[in-house]
mmCIF file of C-alpha atoms in Angstrom:
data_model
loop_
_atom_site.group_PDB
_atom_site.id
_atom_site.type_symbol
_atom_site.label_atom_id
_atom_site.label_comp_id
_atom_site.label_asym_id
_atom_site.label_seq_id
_atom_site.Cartn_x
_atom_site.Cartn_y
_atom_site.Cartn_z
ATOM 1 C CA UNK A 1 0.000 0.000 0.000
ATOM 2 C CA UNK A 2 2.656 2.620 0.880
ATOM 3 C CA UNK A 3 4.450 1.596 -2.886
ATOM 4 C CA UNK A 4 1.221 2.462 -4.329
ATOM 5 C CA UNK A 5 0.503 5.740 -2.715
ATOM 6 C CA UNK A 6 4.074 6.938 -3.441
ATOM 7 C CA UNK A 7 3.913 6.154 -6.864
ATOM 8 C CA UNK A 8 0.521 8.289 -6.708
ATOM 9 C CA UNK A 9 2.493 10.979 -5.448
ATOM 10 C CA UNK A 10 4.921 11.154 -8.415
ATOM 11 C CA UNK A 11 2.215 10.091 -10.945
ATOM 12 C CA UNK A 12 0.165 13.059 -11.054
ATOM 13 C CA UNK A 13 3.160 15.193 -12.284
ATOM 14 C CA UNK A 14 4.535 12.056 -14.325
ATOM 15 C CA UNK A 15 4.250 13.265 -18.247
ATOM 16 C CA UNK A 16 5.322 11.340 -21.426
ATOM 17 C CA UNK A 17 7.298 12.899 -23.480
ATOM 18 C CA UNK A 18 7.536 12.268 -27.741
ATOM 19 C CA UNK A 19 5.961 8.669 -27.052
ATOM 20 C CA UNK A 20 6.132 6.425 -24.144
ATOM 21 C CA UNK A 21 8.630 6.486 -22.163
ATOM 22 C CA UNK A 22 10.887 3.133 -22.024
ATOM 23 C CA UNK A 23 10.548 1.409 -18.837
ATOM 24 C CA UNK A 24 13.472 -1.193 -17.526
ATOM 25 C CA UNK A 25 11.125 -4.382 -16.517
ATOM 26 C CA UNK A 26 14.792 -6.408 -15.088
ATOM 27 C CA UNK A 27 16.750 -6.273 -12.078
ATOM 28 C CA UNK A 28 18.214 -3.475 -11.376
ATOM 29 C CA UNK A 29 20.840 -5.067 -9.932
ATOM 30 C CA UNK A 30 21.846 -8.105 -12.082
ATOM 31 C CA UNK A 31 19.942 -6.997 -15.660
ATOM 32 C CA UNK A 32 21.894 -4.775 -17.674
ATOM 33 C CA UNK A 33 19.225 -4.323 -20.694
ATOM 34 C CA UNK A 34 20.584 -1.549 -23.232
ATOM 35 C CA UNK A 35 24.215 -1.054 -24.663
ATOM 36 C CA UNK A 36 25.207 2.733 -24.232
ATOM 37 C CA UNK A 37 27.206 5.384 -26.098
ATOM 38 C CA UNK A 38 28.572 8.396 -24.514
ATOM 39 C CA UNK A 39 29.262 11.723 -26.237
ATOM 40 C CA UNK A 40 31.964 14.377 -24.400
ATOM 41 C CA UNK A 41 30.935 17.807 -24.493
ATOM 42 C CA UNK A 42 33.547 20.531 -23.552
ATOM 43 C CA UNK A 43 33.569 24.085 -23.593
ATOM 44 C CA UNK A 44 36.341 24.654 -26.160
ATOM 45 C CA UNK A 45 34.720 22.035 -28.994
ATOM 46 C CA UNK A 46 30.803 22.904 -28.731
ATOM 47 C CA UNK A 47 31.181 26.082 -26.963
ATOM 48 C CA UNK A 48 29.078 24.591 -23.940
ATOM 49 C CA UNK A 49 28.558 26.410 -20.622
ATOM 50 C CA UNK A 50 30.126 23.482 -19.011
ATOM 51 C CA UNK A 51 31.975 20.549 -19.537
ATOM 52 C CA UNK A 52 29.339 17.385 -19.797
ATOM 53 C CA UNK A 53 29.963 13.444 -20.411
ATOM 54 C CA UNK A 54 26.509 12.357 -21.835
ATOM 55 C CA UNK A 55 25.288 8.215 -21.603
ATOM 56 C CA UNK A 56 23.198 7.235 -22.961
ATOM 57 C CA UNK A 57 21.230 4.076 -24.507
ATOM 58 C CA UNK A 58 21.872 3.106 -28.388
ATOM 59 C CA UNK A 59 18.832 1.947 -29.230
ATOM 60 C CA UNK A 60 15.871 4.495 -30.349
ATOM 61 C CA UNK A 61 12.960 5.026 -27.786
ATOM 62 C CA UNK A 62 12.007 8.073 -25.501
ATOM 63 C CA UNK A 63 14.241 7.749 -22.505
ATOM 64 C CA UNK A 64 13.850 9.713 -19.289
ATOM 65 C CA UNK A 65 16.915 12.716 -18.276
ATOM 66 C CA UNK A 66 19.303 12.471 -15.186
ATOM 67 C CA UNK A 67 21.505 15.197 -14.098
ATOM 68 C CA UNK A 68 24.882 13.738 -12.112
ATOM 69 C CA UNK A 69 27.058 15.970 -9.723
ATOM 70 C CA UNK A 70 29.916 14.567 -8.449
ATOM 71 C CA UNK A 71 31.688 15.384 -5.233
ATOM 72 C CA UNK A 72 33.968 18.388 -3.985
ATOM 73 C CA UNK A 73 30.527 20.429 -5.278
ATOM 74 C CA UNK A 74 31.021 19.341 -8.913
ATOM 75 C CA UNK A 75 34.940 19.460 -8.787
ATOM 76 C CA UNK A 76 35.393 15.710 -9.479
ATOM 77 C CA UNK A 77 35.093 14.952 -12.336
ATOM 78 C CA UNK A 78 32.337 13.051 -14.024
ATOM 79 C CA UNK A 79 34.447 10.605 -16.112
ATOM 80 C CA UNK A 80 35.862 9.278 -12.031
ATOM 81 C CA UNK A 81 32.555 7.660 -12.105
ATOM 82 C CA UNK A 82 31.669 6.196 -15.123
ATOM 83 C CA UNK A 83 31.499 2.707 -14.414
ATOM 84 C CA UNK A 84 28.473 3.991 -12.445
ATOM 85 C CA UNK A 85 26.958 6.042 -14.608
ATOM 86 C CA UNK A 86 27.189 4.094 -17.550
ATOM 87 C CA UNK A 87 25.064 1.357 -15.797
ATOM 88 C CA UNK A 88 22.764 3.507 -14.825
ATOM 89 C CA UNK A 89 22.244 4.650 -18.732
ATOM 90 C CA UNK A 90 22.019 1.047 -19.162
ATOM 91 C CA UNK A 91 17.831 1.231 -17.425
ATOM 92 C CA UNK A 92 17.240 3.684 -20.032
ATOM 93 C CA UNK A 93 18.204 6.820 -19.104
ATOM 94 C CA UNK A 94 20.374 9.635 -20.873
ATOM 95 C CA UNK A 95 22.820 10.284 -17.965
ATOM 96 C CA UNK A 96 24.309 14.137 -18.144
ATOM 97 C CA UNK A 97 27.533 14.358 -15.750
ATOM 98 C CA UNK A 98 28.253 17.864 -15.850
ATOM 99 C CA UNK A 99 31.677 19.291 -14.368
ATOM 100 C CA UNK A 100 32.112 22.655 -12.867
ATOM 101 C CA UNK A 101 35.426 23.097 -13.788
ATOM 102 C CA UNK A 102 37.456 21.217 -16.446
ATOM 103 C CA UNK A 103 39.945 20.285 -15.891
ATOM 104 C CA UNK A 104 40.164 21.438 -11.849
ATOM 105 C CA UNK A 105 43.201 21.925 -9.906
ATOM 106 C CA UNK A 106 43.532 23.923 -6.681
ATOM 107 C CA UNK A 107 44.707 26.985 -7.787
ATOM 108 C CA UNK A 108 41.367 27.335 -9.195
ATOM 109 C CA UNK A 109 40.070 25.579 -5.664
ATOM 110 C CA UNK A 110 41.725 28.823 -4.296
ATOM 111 C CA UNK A 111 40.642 31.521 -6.419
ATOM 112 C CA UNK A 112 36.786 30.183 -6.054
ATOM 113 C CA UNK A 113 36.332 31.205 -2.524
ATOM 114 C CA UNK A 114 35.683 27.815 -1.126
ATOM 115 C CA UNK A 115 34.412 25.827 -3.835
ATOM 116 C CA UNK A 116 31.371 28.325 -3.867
ATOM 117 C CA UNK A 117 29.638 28.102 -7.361
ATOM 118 C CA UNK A 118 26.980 30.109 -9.646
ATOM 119 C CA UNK A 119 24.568 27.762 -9.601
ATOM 120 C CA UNK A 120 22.825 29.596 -12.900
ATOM 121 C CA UNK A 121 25.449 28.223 -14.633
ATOM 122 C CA UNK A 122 24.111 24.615 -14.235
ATOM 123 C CA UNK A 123 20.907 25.911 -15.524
ATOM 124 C CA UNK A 124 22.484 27.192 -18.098
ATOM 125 C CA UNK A 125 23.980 23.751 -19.413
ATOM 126 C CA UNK A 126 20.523 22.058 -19.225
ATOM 127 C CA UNK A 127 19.315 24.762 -21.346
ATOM 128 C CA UNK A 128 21.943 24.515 -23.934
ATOM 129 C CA UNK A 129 21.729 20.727 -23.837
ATOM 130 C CA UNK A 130 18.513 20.816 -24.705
ATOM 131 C CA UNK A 131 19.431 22.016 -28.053
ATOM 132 C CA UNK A 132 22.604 20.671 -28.712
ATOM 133 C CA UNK A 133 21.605 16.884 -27.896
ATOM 134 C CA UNK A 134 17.777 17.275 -30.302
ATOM 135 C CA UNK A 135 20.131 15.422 -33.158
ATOM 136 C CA UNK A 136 22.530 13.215 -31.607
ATOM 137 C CA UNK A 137 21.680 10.071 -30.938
ATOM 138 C CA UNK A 138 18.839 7.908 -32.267
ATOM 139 C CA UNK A 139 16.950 8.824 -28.580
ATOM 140 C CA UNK A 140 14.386 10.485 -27.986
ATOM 141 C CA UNK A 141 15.213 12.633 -24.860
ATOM 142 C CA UNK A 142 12.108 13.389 -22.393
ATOM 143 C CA UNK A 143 13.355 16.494 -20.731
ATOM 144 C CA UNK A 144 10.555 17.075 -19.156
ATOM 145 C CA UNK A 145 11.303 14.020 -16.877
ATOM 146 C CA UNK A 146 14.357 15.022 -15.306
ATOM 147 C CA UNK A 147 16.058 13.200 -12.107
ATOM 148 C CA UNK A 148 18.937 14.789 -9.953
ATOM 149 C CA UNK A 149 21.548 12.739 -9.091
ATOM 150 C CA UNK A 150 24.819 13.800 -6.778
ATOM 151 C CA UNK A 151 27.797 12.789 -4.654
ATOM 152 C CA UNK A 152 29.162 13.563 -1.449
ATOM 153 C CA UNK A 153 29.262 18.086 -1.626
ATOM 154 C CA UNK A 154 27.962 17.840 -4.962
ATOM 155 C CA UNK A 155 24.681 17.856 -3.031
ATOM 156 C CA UNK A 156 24.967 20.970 -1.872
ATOM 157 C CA UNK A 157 24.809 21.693 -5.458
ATOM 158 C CA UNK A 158 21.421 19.970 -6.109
ATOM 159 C CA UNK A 159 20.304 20.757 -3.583
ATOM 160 C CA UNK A 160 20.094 24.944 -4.519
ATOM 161 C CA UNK A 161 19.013 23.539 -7.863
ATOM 162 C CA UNK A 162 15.608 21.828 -6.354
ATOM 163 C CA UNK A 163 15.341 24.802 -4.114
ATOM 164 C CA UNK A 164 15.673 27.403 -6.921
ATOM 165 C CA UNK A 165 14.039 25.432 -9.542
ATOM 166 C CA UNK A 166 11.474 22.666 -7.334
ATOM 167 C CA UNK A 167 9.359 22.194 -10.478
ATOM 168 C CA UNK A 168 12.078 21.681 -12.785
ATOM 169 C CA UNK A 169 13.023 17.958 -11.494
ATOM 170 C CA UNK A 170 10.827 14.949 -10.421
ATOM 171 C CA UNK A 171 12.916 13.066 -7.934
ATOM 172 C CA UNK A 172 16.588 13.364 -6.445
ATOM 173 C CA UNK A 173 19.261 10.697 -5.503
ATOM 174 C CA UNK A 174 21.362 12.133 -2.231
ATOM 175 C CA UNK A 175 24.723 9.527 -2.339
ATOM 176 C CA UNK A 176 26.421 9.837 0.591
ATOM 177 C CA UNK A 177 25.889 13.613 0.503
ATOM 178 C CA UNK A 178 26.993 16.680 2.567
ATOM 179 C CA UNK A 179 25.604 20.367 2.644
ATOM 180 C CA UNK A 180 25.746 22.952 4.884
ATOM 181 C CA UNK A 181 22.568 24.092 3.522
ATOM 182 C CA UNK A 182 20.873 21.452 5.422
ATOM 183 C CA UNK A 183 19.542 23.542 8.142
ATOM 184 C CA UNK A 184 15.670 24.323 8.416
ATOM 185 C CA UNK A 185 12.696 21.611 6.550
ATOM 186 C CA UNK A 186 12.914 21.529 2.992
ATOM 187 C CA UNK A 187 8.835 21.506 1.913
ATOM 188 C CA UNK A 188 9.174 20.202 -1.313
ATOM 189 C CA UNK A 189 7.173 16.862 -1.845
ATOM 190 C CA UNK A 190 9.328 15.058 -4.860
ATOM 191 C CA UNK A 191 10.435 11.995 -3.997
ATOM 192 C CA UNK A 192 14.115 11.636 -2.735
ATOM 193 C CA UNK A 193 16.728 8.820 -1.910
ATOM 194 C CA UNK A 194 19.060 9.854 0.521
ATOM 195 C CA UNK A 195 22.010 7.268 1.016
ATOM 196 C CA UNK A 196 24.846 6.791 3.596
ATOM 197 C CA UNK A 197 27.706 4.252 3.973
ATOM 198 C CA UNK A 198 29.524 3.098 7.112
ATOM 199 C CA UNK A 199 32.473 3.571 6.669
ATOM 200 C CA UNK A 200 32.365 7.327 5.487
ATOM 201 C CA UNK A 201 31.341 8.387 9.283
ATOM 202 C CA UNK A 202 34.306 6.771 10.203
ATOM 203 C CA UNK A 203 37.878 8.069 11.159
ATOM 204 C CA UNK A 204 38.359 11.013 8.967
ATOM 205 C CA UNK A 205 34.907 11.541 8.300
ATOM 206 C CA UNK A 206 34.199 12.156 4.525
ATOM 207 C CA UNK A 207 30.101 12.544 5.187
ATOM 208 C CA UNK A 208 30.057 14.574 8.651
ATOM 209 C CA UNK A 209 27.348 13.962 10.938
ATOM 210 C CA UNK A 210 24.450 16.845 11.268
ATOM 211 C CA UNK A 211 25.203 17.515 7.011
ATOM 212 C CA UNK A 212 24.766 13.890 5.949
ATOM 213 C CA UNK A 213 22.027 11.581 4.598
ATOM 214 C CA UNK A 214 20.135 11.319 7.819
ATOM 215 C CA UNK A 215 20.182 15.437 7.954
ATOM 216 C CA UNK A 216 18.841 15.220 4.562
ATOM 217 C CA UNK A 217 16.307 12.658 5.546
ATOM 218 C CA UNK A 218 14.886 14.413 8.849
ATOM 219 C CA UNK A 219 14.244 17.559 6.788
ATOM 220 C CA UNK A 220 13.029 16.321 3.029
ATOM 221 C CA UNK A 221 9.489 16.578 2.910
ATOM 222 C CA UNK A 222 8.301 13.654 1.488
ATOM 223 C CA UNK A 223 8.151 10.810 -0.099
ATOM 224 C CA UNK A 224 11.843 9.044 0.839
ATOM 225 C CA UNK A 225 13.922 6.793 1.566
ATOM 226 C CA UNK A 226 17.039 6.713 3.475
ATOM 227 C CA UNK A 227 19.430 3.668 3.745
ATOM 228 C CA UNK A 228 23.003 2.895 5.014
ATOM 229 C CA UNK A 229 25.322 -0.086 3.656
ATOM 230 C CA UNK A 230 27.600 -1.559 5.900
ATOM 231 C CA UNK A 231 31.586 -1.849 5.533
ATOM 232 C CA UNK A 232 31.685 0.475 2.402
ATOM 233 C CA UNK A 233 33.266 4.395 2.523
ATOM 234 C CA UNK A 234 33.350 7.131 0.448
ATOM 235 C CA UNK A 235 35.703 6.580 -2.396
ATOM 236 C CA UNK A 236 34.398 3.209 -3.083
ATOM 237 C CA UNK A 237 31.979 4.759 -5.741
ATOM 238 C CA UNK A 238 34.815 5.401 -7.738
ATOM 239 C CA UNK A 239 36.316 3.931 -11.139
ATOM 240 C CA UNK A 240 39.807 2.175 -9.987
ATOM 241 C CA UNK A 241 42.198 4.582 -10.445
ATOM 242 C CA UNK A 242 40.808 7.296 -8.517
ATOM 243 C CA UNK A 243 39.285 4.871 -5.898
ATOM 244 C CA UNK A 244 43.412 3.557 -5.633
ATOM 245 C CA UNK A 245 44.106 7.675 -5.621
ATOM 246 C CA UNK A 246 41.930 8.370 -2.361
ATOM 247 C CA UNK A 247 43.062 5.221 -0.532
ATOM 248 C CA UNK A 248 46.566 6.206 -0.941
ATOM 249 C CA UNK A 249 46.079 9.719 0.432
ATOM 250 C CA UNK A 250 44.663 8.025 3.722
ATOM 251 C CA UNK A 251 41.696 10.629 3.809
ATOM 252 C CA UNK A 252 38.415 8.789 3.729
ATOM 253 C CA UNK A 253 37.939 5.620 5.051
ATOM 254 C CA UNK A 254 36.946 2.775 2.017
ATOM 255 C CA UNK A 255 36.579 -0.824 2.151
ATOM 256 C CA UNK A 256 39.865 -2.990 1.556
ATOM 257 C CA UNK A 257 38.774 -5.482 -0.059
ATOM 258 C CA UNK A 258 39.397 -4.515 -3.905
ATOM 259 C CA UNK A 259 37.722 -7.227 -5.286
ATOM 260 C CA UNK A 260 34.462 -6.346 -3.519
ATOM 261 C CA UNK A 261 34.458 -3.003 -5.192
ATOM 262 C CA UNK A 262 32.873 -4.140 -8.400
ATOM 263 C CA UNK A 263 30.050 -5.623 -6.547
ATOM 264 C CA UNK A 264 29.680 -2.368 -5.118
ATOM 265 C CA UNK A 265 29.167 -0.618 -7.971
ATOM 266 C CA UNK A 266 27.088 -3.130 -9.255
ATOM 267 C CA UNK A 267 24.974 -2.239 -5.880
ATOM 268 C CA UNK A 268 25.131 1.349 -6.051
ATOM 269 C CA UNK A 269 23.788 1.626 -9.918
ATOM 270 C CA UNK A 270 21.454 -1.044 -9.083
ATOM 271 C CA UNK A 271 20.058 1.116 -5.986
ATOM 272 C CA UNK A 272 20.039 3.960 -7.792
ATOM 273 C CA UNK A 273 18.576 2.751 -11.071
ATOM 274 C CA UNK A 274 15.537 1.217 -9.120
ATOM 275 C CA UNK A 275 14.599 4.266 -7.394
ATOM 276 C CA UNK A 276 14.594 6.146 -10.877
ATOM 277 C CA UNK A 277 13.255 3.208 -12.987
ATOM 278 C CA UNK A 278 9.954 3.877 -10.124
ATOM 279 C CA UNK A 279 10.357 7.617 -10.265
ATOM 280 C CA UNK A 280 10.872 8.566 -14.088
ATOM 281 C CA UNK A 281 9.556 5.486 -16.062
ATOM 282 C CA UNK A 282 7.060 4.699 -13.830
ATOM 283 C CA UNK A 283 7.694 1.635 -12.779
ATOM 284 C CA UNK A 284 5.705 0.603 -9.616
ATOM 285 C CA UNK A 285 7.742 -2.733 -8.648
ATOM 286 C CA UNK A 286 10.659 -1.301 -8.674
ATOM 287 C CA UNK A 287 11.162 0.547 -5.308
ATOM 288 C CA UNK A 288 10.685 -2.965 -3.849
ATOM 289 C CA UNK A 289 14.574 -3.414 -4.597
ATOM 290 C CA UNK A 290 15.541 -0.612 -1.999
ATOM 291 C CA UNK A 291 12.741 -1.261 0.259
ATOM 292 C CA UNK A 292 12.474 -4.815 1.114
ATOM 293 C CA UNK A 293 15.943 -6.181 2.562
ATOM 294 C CA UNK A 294 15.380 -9.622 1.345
ATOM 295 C CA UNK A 295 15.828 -8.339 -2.332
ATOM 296 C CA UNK A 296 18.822 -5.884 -1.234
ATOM 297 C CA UNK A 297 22.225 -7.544 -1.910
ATOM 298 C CA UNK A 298 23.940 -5.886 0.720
ATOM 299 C CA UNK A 299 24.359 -5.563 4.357
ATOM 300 C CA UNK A 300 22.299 -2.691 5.815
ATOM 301 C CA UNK A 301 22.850 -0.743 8.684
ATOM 302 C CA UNK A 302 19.573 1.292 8.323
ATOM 303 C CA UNK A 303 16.748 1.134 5.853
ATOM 304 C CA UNK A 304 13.429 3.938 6.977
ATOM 305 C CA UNK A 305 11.271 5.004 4.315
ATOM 306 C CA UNK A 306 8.502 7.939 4.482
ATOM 307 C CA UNK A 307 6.366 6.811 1.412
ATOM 308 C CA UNK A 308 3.042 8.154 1.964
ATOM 309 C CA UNK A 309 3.692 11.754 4.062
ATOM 310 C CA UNK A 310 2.320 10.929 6.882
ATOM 311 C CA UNK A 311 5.914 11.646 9.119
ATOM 312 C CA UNK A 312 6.405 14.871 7.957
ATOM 313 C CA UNK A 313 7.601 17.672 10.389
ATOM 314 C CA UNK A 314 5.738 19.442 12.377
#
C-alpha cells in the first residue's frame, strides 16, 4: 500500500514525453538491458557552458533525463565515475555528468572562494543541452522528466538547484551527501533517496554527521527513503584509479577489499537505477529493490522510508 501511494504521489506530475517512455522491466541489480554510447561535451569544442559526459542508450525510444554531480561540489570529475553512470544509462536513461570546472586543480580551488559556485550556470547547461543533444543520438530525450543525481558536496549543489528550480526535477538521488545548507525543513514533496555508507562516518569523516544523509532525511518533505550499507566508505563509488588515488592519500575511510568493489558498484547503480526506474519510467515494482531487505544484496545498517507523508515535520 505505501508503494502504491508513493507512486501516486509522483504520478500526477509524471508526463510522457515524444511517445512512451521506455521502462526497464529487469533487475536493477543483475539486468543490464541496453548497450550505451557516450558523447563528451567541452567548452572549447561545442562552446558549452560546461563541460558534460553524456550516456546514454543506443537503441531508439524516448528515454527519461538524469543530471549527475559529483563530489567536492562538482569538482570531481564526471568521467571518475563512469562505471556507475554508464550502468545507470544502461535502465534507459540519458545520464548528463556535468563538471564545474574542467579540468580542476587547486589553484582554481583557491581563487573560487571555497568551492562556492553560480549555480545559474548549471541551468544554463541544461538549457543549452537541450538544443545541442535534439540530433545526436537515435533517442528520444524526455526532458521534461528530469532526475537529480549527486555525490558527497555535490549535493549541496542539487540541492540549490531543487530549491531554486522545485518544479524543474521529479525526484533526487542524495549519495552519501553533505551540505551545509541542510539547516531548516525543505517543503518540497518530490520523492528523494538519501544514502549513507559506514564507513564514510568513520575516522576522517568524509560525510560529517548533522550535514549527511540522515540530515537530509529528517528535513526532506516527502516521499523518501534513506538507507546505510555496511563496511563500504566514500571513495568506493569510484572507477579504480581514482578509488586507488583516495586510498593512498589516507583521507576517507573505504573498504579494503578490492575485489568487492565491483560488486559495489554493481549495488550502487542497481540502488540507484531502481529508485529512478519507479520515479521517471514509472515503474511501480521497482522501489521494492531498496525497500524490502530480502531483495537488497547488501548488508544494511539502516533502511526507513517515508512513502506516503504521513511523518512529515511538524
Amino acid at each position: 500500500m505505501k508503494i502504491l501511494l508513493f507512486c501516486l504521489l509522483f504520478g500526477q506530475h509524471f508526463r510522457m514525453y515524444g511517445g512512451a517512455i521506455y521502462v526497464d522491466k529487469g533487475n536493477p541489480y543483475t539486468d543490464q538491458p541496453l548497450k550505451v554510447g557516450e558523447l563528451t561535451i567541452s567548452k572549447t569544442a561545442q562552446k558549452s557552458p560546461l563541460h558534460t559526459k553524456a550516456y546514454f542508450p543506443q537503441e531508439a525510444g524516448t528515454y527519461p533525463v538524469v543530471v549527475f554531480i559529483g563530489g567536492l561540489n562538482g569538482y570531481i570529475l564526471v568521467e571518475l565515475y563512469e562505471t556507475v553512470l554508464y550502468r545507470i544509462a544502461s535502465h534507459g536513461f540519458i545520464v548528463f555528468g556535468i563538471d564545474y570546472r574542467f579540468p580542476a586543480d587547486n589553484v582554481q580551488f583557491e581563487k573560487e572562494n571555497n568551492l562556492q559556485q553560480d549555480i545559474s550556470i548549471f541551468f544554463d547547461q541544461y538549457t543549452w543541452l537541450q538544443n545541442y543533444m535534439s540530433n545526436k543520438t537515435v533517442a528520444t530525450i524526455a526532458w521534461n522528466t528530469t532526475g537529480l543525481v549527486c555525490h558527497s558536496s555535490g549535493c549541496d549543489v542539487t540541492l540549490k538547484m531543487i530549491k531554486e528550480k522545485p518544479k524543474l526535477f521529479k525526484s533526487t538521488v542524495f549519495l552519501e551527501p553533505y551540505s551545509q545548507d541542510v539547516k531548516d525543513k525543505i517543503d518540497i514533496k518530490m520523492p528523494a533517496f538519501m544514502y549513507g555508507t559506514q564507513l564514510s562516518e568513520e575516522g576522517n569523516k568524509c560525510a560529517i554527521p548533522g550535514y549527511d544523509y540522515n540530515t537530509f532525511y529528517d528535513l526532506w518533505s516527502c516521499p523518501k527513503i534513506v538507507m546505510n550499507v555496511a563496511d563500504f566508505g566514500h571513495c568506493d563509488i569510484l572507477d579504480p584509479e581514482p578509488w586507488a588515488a583516495c586510498r593512498d592519500v589516507h583521507h576517507c575511510k573505504i573498504t579494503t577489499n578490492t575485489t568487492k568493489l565491483p560488486e559495489y558498484h554493481e549495488f550502487v547503480q542497481g540502488a540507484v537505477s531502481s529508485f529512478l526506474v519507479n520515479t521517471l519510467q514509472n515503474r511501480t515494482d521497482a522501489l521494492k529493490y531498496i525497500t524490502q531487505k530480502l531483495l537488497i544484496p547488501l548488508n544494511l545498517l539502516e533502511l526507513k522510508t517515508d512513502l506516503n507523508c504521513t511523518k512529515s515535520l511538524n
